[in-house]
Amino acid sequence: MDASKTHRAGFVTLVGRTNVGKSTLLNRLVGQKVAIVTPRPQTTRRRIVGIVNEPDAQILLVDTPGFHEPRSKLNERMVETARRSLTESEVVLVVIEAGAQLLEGDRLLLDEVTRSGHPLVIVLNKIDKMPREHLMAVVAELGQALPTAEIVPISALKRENLPELLRVIKSLLPESPSLMPEDEYTDQTERMIAAEVVREKIFLAMRQEIPFSTAVEVEQFVEVPERELTRISAAIIVERDSHKGMVIGARGQQLKLIGTKARLELERILGRHIFLELNVRVEKGWTDDPRRLKELGF
Ligand code: GDP
Ligand code: MG
């Protein structure tokens, strides 16, 4: 490191309504798939750190579950997690969808962040879906409502204006050496990534409420070095017998498809051959069982 240049580092938390593109943005900035993304709300369940290593800064991006009405204990844990990350970070990015109306919940969140005194960056995402003329008006309006916040319009999906966002984030971070090893890009273990990727494929394959009451538990994660292979065995936990049948599908086709998609993605992420075995297990009421939630990492 060049001693004449300042180096900055710190935690930066992403908050915002569910589905605005927080996880997509995290993956884009890190340059690796760290967080799973689906078109469904409430995909992200726990706090995930993505590490952006640059010559002059280390940005520890914290992806949080969205803030929403807690219904089950699982939901409560998700909201608590988001709140806690807020207090632990140096900078807060509030992600808003460019075309959407600001809702009551967004205002409450903006108030909460403003009161916390953290430097605030409003990230206006999905500008690819909005005409340019309109965008100027939205930025101007937000600027008036929140004069102390930085406002950065981006498209996470199309990678538009991300260098500018990085520049703004860095300018708000304190001087500090790196806080995590510089050759790592996430705090998640490969085991955790495996469970999340399987969960993503379930979210993408299944309808309605099934994904929201499903968890994935990796039971075996074994390297077989002589074959450059990792053998992973995971249980898909569902709440009802009927859900089990649907996840498995007729003649096991659904489960097979989920397994194939997860394996291919994991091979890309982990860079080696994977042998993936999935089984489905019914655990009634796991989303409200504190002991099980703890075991599953919530
Ligand atoms: P999160 O719930 O806030 O983490 O949102 P996700 O990152 O899971 O994204 C939700 C959906 O929005 C996914 O279908 C993404 O592909 C999509 N999305 C994210 N960023 C953009 C963007 O910049 N433009 C468009 N058009 N879609 C986006
Ligand atoms: Mg997410």
Short mmCIF file of C-alpha atoms and ligand atoms in Angstrom, two decimals:
data_model
loop_
_atom_site.label_atom_id
_atom_site.label_comp_id
_atom_site.label_asym_id
_atom_site.label_seq_id
_atom_site.Cartn_x
_atom_site.Cartn_y
_atom_site.Cartn_z
CA MET A 1 0.00 0.00 0.00
CA ASP A 2 1.25 3.47 -0.88
CA ALA A 3 1.78 5.21 2.46
CA SER A 4 1.22 8.67 0.95
CA LYS A 5 -2.39 7.82 0.07
CA THR A 6 -5.18 7.49 2.54
CA HIS A 7 -6.92 4.18 2.84
CA ARG A 8 -10.50 4.00 3.97
CA ALA A 9 -12.62 1.16 5.29
CA GLY A 10 -15.89 0.49 7.01
CA PHE A 11 -19.29 -1.14 7.06
CA VAL A 12 -21.95 0.13 4.67
CA THR A 13 -25.47 -1.17 5.18
CA LEU A 14 -28.00 -1.59 2.39
CA VAL A 15 -31.57 -1.04 3.49
CA GLY A 16 -34.82 -0.51 1.66
CA ARG A 17 -38.07 -2.13 0.80
CA THR A 18 -37.97 -5.70 -0.33
CA ASN A 19 -37.39 -6.27 -4.06
CA VAL A 20 -35.80 -2.89 -4.81
CA GLY A 21 -32.54 -4.56 -5.87
CA LYS A 22 -30.33 -4.54 -2.76
CA SER A 23 -28.92 -8.02 -3.32
CA THR A 24 -28.38 -7.39 -7.03
CA LEU A 25 -26.43 -4.24 -6.18
CA LEU A 26 -24.31 -6.04 -3.61
CA ASN A 27 -23.38 -8.74 -6.15
CA ARG A 28 -22.54 -6.14 -8.81
CA LEU A 29 -20.31 -4.09 -6.52
CA VAL A 30 -18.51 -7.15 -5.20
CA GLY A 31 -18.24 -8.63 -8.70
CA GLN A 32 -19.21 -12.08 -7.44
CA LYS A 33 -22.49 -13.68 -6.56
CA VAL A 34 -22.65 -13.24 -2.81
CA ALA A 35 -26.39 -12.87 -2.24
CA ILE A 36 -29.18 -14.74 -3.95
CA VAL A 37 -31.65 -12.77 -6.07
CA THR A 38 -35.19 -13.62 -7.08
CA PRO A 39 -38.16 -11.59 -8.29
CA ARG A 40 -39.90 -12.46 -4.99
CA PRO A 41 -40.00 -10.34 -1.87
CA GLN A 42 -38.26 -11.58 1.28
CA THR A 43 -35.58 -13.59 -0.46
CA THR A 44 -32.77 -12.33 1.77
CA ARG A 45 -33.07 -13.72 5.28
CA ARG A 46 -29.86 -13.03 7.07
CA ARG A 47 -27.16 -10.42 7.19
CA ILE A 48 -24.62 -11.05 4.45
CA VAL A 49 -21.37 -9.16 4.06
CA GLY A 50 -19.88 -8.63 0.61
CA ILE A 51 -16.33 -7.28 0.52
CA VAL A 52 -15.27 -4.75 -2.11
CA ASN A 53 -11.47 -4.58 -2.15
CA GLU A 54 -10.01 -1.57 -3.95
CA PRO A 55 -6.46 -0.19 -3.77
CA ASP A 56 -7.60 2.80 -1.69
CA ALA A 57 -10.52 1.32 0.24
CA GLN A 58 -12.23 -1.72 1.63
CA ILE A 59 -16.00 -1.46 1.59
CA LEU A 60 -17.85 -4.00 3.72
CA LEU A 61 -21.31 -4.04 2.22
CA VAL A 62 -24.01 -5.46 4.44
CA ASP A 63 -27.10 -6.83 2.73
CA THR A 64 -30.11 -7.03 4.99
CA PRO A 65 -33.52 -8.57 4.81
CA GLY A 66 -36.09 -5.88 3.98
CA PHE A 67 -38.01 -4.14 6.73
CA HIS A 68 -41.55 -5.40 6.71
CA GLU A 69 -44.41 -6.34 8.98
CA PRO A 70 -43.23 -9.20 11.17
CA ARG A 71 -45.64 -12.12 11.07
CA SER A 72 -43.69 -15.17 12.18
CA LYS A 73 -40.68 -15.37 14.46
CA LEU A 74 -38.59 -15.84 11.32
CA ASN A 75 -39.86 -12.49 10.04
CA GLU A 76 -39.16 -10.88 13.42
CA ARG A 77 -35.57 -12.12 13.32
CA MET A 78 -35.20 -10.73 9.80
CA VAL A 79 -36.33 -7.25 10.87
CA GLU A 80 -34.14 -7.30 13.99
CA THR A 81 -31.18 -8.26 11.83
CA ALA A 82 -31.76 -5.30 9.53
CA ARG A 83 -32.05 -2.88 12.49
CA ARG A 84 -28.91 -4.17 14.16
CA SER A 85 -26.80 -3.81 11.00
CA LEU A 86 -27.93 -0.20 10.75
CA THR A 87 -26.46 0.71 14.10
CA GLU A 88 -23.18 -1.06 13.32
CA SER A 89 -22.41 0.70 10.05
CA GLU A 90 -20.55 3.88 9.03
CA VAL A 91 -22.69 4.68 6.01
CA VAL A 92 -26.25 3.72 5.15
CA LEU A 93 -27.46 3.19 1.61
CA VAL A 94 -31.22 3.47 1.32
CA VAL A 95 -32.21 1.80 -1.92
CA ILE A 96 -35.36 3.07 -3.58
CA GLU A 97 -36.91 1.93 -6.83
CA ALA A 98 -36.82 4.85 -9.26
CA GLY A 99 -40.29 4.42 -10.69
CA ALA A 100 -42.08 3.62 -7.46
CA GLN A 101 -44.04 5.93 -5.20
CA LEU A 102 -42.45 6.66 -1.84
CA LEU A 103 -44.56 4.80 0.66
CA GLU A 104 -45.14 5.45 4.34
CA GLY A 105 -42.64 2.69 5.15
CA ASP A 106 -39.94 4.37 3.04
CA ARG A 107 -40.46 7.68 4.84
CA LEU A 108 -40.27 6.01 8.24
CA LEU A 109 -37.06 4.30 7.22
CA LEU A 110 -35.55 7.54 5.90
CA ASP A 111 -36.54 9.29 9.16
CA GLU A 112 -34.98 6.52 11.22
CA VAL A 113 -31.71 6.67 9.29
CA THR A 114 -31.62 10.46 9.35
CA ARG A 115 -32.15 10.45 13.13
CA SER A 116 -29.38 7.88 13.58
CA GLY A 117 -26.94 10.49 12.24
CA HIS A 118 -25.26 8.09 9.82
CA PRO A 119 -24.15 9.54 6.49
CA LEU A 120 -26.99 8.67 4.13
CA VAL A 121 -26.83 7.83 0.45
CA ILE A 122 -30.06 7.45 -1.43
CA VAL A 123 -29.57 4.96 -4.21
CA LEU A 124 -32.24 5.37 -6.85
CA ASN A 125 -32.18 1.96 -8.54
CA LYS A 126 -33.74 0.56 -11.73
CA ILE A 127 -33.31 3.77 -13.73
CA ASP A 128 -33.26 1.53 -16.82
CA LYS A 129 -37.02 1.25 -16.37
CA MET A 130 -37.62 4.99 -16.37
CA PRO A 131 -37.49 7.78 -18.97
CA ARG A 132 -34.57 10.22 -18.44
CA GLU A 133 -36.76 13.37 -18.23
CA HIS A 134 -38.74 11.84 -15.44
CA LEU A 135 -35.58 10.85 -13.57
CA MET A 136 -34.35 14.45 -13.30
CA ALA A 137 -37.61 15.46 -11.64
CA VAL A 138 -37.44 12.59 -9.14
CA VAL A 139 -33.84 13.41 -8.20
CA ALA A 140 -34.70 17.08 -7.74
CA GLU A 141 -37.67 16.24 -5.55
CA LEU A 142 -35.68 13.91 -3.32
CA GLY A 143 -32.90 16.47 -3.06
CA GLN A 144 -35.34 19.01 -1.68
CA ALA A 145 -36.86 16.59 0.80
CA LEU A 146 -33.47 15.36 2.05
CA PRO A 147 -30.95 18.14 1.61
CA THR A 148 -28.16 16.41 3.54
CA ALA A 149 -28.33 13.09 1.68
CA GLU A 150 -26.28 12.17 -1.38
CA ILE A 151 -28.52 10.93 -4.19
CA VAL A 152 -27.10 8.54 -6.76
CA PRO A 153 -29.27 7.18 -9.59
CA ILE A 154 -28.13 3.76 -10.83
CA SER A 155 -29.15 0.59 -12.56
CA ALA A 156 -27.70 -2.36 -10.66
CA LEU A 157 -28.91 -4.73 -13.35
CA LYS A 158 -27.33 -2.79 -16.24
CA ARG A 159 -24.32 -1.68 -14.15
CA GLU A 160 -25.06 1.99 -14.80
CA ASN A 161 -23.34 4.66 -12.68
CA LEU A 162 -21.80 2.17 -10.24
CA PRO A 163 -18.33 3.84 -10.32
CA GLU A 164 -19.98 7.07 -9.16
CA LEU A 165 -21.71 5.22 -6.33
CA LEU A 166 -18.40 3.70 -5.23
CA ARG A 167 -16.79 7.13 -5.29
CA VAL A 168 -19.53 8.59 -3.07
CA ILE A 169 -19.35 5.68 -0.61
CA LYS A 170 -15.57 5.95 -0.31
CA SER A 171 -15.75 9.69 0.34
CA LEU A 172 -17.96 9.00 3.37
CA LEU A 173 -15.86 6.23 4.94
CA PRO A 174 -13.37 6.91 7.71
CA GLU A 175 -9.66 6.49 7.26
CA SER A 176 -8.81 2.95 8.29
CA PRO A 177 -6.77 -0.04 7.22
CA SER A 178 -8.69 -3.01 5.81
CA LEU A 179 -10.87 -4.73 8.39
CA MET A 180 -11.09 -8.11 6.68
CA PRO A 181 -8.62 -10.18 4.64
CA GLU A 182 -8.16 -8.54 1.23
CA ASP A 183 -8.38 -11.80 -0.74
CA GLU A 184 -11.88 -12.58 0.49
CA TYR A 185 -15.15 -11.37 -0.98
CA THR A 186 -17.69 -12.47 1.63
CA ASP A 187 -18.06 -13.51 5.26
CA GLN A 188 -20.14 -16.52 4.26
CA THR A 189 -18.68 -19.99 4.29
CA GLU A 190 -18.98 -22.18 1.20
CA ARG A 191 -21.45 -24.27 3.17
CA MET A 192 -23.67 -21.23 3.66
CA ILE A 193 -23.40 -20.29 0.00
CA ALA A 194 -24.42 -23.82 -0.99
CA ALA A 195 -27.54 -23.63 1.19
CA GLU A 196 -28.46 -20.22 -0.21
CA VAL A 197 -28.06 -21.28 -3.83
CA VAL A 198 -30.36 -24.26 -3.30
CA ARG A 199 -32.86 -21.93 -1.64
CA GLU A 200 -32.69 -19.54 -4.60
CA LYS A 201 -33.55 -22.34 -7.03
CA ILE A 202 -36.53 -23.32 -4.85
CA PHE A 203 -37.71 -19.69 -4.84
CA LEU A 204 -37.44 -19.56 -8.61
CA ALA A 205 -39.18 -22.90 -9.18
CA MET A 206 -42.02 -22.86 -6.67
CA ARG A 207 -45.13 -20.75 -6.39
CA GLN A 208 -46.94 -18.96 -3.63
CA GLU A 209 -46.14 -19.56 -0.04
CA ILE A 210 -43.82 -22.53 -0.33
CA PRO A 211 -40.55 -20.60 -0.63
CA PHE A 212 -41.36 -18.47 2.43
CA SER A 213 -41.65 -21.48 4.68
CA THR A 214 -38.68 -23.37 3.28
CA ALA A 215 -35.17 -23.60 4.68
CA VAL A 216 -32.12 -25.44 3.45
CA GLU A 217 -29.73 -27.18 5.80
CA VAL A 218 -26.43 -28.50 4.48
CA GLU A 219 -25.79 -31.77 6.29
CA GLN A 220 -22.62 -32.83 4.57
CA PHE A 221 -19.94 -30.85 2.79
CA VAL A 222 -16.97 -33.04 1.99
CA GLU A 223 -14.01 -32.34 -0.26
CA VAL A 224 -12.78 -35.25 -2.34
CA PRO A 225 -9.39 -33.81 -3.39
CA GLU A 226 -8.24 -36.73 -5.55
CA ARG A 227 -11.31 -36.19 -7.75
CA GLU A 228 -11.40 -32.36 -7.46
CA LEU A 229 -14.93 -32.77 -6.26
CA THR A 230 -17.06 -31.55 -3.38
CA ARG A 231 -19.82 -33.78 -2.15
CA ILE A 232 -22.73 -31.81 -0.71
CA SER A 233 -25.79 -33.27 0.91
CA ALA A 234 -28.61 -30.91 1.89
CA ALA A 235 -32.07 -31.15 3.38
CA ILE A 236 -34.88 -28.97 2.13
CA ILE A 237 -37.07 -28.29 5.13
CA VAL A 238 -40.75 -27.56 4.53
CA GLU A 239 -43.65 -26.98 6.90
CA ARG A 240 -46.27 -29.31 5.42
CA ASP A 241 -46.62 -32.72 3.85
CA SER A 242 -48.38 -31.16 0.87
CA HIS A 243 -45.37 -28.85 0.34
CA LYS A 244 -43.05 -31.81 0.37
CA GLY A 245 -44.99 -33.40 -2.48
CA MET A 246 -44.87 -30.20 -4.49
CA VAL A 247 -41.14 -29.66 -4.02
CA ILE A 248 -40.47 -33.23 -5.13
CA GLY A 249 -42.96 -33.08 -8.00
CA ALA A 250 -44.33 -35.85 -10.17
CA ARG A 251 -41.77 -38.64 -10.47
CA GLY A 252 -39.29 -36.40 -8.66
CA GLN A 253 -38.94 -34.07 -11.66
CA GLN A 254 -39.21 -30.80 -9.72
CA LEU A 255 -36.56 -31.74 -7.17
CA LYS A 256 -34.30 -33.00 -9.92
CA LEU A 257 -34.56 -29.67 -11.76
CA ILE A 258 -33.86 -27.68 -8.57
CA GLY A 259 -30.84 -29.90 -7.93
CA THR A 260 -29.43 -29.55 -11.44
CA LYS A 261 -29.75 -25.76 -11.47
CA ALA A 262 -28.21 -25.45 -8.01
CA ARG A 263 -25.32 -27.74 -8.91
CA LEU A 264 -24.48 -25.85 -12.10
CA GLU A 265 -24.50 -22.50 -10.29
CA LEU A 266 -22.42 -23.83 -7.41
CA GLU A 267 -19.86 -25.23 -9.82
CA ARG A 268 -19.56 -21.74 -11.32
CA ILE A 269 -19.26 -20.01 -7.95
CA LEU A 270 -16.94 -22.47 -6.24
CA GLY A 271 -14.96 -23.35 -9.36
CA ARG A 272 -14.99 -27.11 -9.02
CA HIS A 273 -17.11 -30.18 -9.60
CA ILE A 274 -19.99 -30.68 -7.20
CA PHE A 275 -21.95 -33.76 -6.37
CA LEU A 276 -25.22 -32.49 -4.88
CA GLU A 277 -27.72 -34.67 -3.10
CA LEU A 278 -31.04 -33.16 -1.96
CA ASN A 279 -33.75 -34.60 0.23
CA VAL A 280 -36.98 -33.05 1.48
CA ARG A 281 -38.05 -33.15 5.10
CA VAL A 282 -41.22 -31.92 6.81
CA GLU A 283 -40.73 -29.99 10.06
CA LYS A 284 -44.04 -28.55 11.18
CA GLY A 285 -43.77 -25.07 12.65
CA TRP A 286 -40.03 -24.51 12.14
CA THR A 287 -40.56 -20.82 11.26
CA ASP A 288 -41.90 -20.23 14.79
CA ASP A 289 -39.56 -22.52 16.73
CA PRO A 290 -36.79 -20.47 18.39
CA ARG A 291 -34.49 -23.47 18.83
CA ARG A 292 -34.73 -24.56 15.20
CA LEU A 293 -34.34 -20.98 13.98
CA LYS A 294 -31.13 -20.73 15.96
CA GLU A 295 -29.82 -24.01 14.56
CA LEU A 296 -30.60 -22.83 11.05
CA GLY A 297 -28.57 -19.68 11.65
CA PHE A 298 -31.24 -17.06 12.36
P1 GDP B 1 -33.87 -7.11 -2.85
O1 GDP B 1 -35.09 -7.79 -2.32
O2 GDP B 1 -33.90 -5.64 -2.53
O3 GDP B 1 -32.59 -7.77 -2.42
O4 GDP B 1 -33.96 -7.22 -4.45
P2 GDP B 1 -33.21 -8.24 -5.45
O5 GDP B 1 -31.80 -7.84 -5.63
O6 GDP B 1 -33.50 -9.65 -5.02
O7 GDP B 1 -33.94 -7.87 -6.83
C1 GDP B 1 -35.34 -7.99 -6.98
C2 GDP B 1 -35.68 -8.01 -8.47
O8 GDP B 1 -35.37 -6.73 -9.08
C3 GDP B 1 -34.90 -9.07 -9.26
O9 GDP B 1 -35.77 -9.65 -10.19
C4 GDP B 1 -33.82 -8.25 -9.95
O10 GDP B 1 -33.36 -8.83 -11.15
C5 GDP B 1 -34.52 -6.92 -10.22
N1 GDP B 1 -33.59 -5.78 -10.32
C6 GDP B 1 -32.58 -5.45 -9.49
N2 GDP B 1 -31.92 -4.35 -9.90
C7 GDP B 1 -32.51 -3.95 -11.06
C8 GDP B 1 -32.29 -2.87 -11.99
O11 GDP B 1 -31.39 -2.03 -11.86
N3 GDP B 1 -33.16 -2.78 -13.04
C9 GDP B 1 -34.16 -3.68 -13.24
N4 GDP B 1 -34.94 -3.51 -14.30
N5 GDP B 1 -34.40 -4.72 -12.40
C10 GDP B 1 -33.59 -4.86 -11.32
MG MG B 2 -32.24 -9.30 -1.11
#
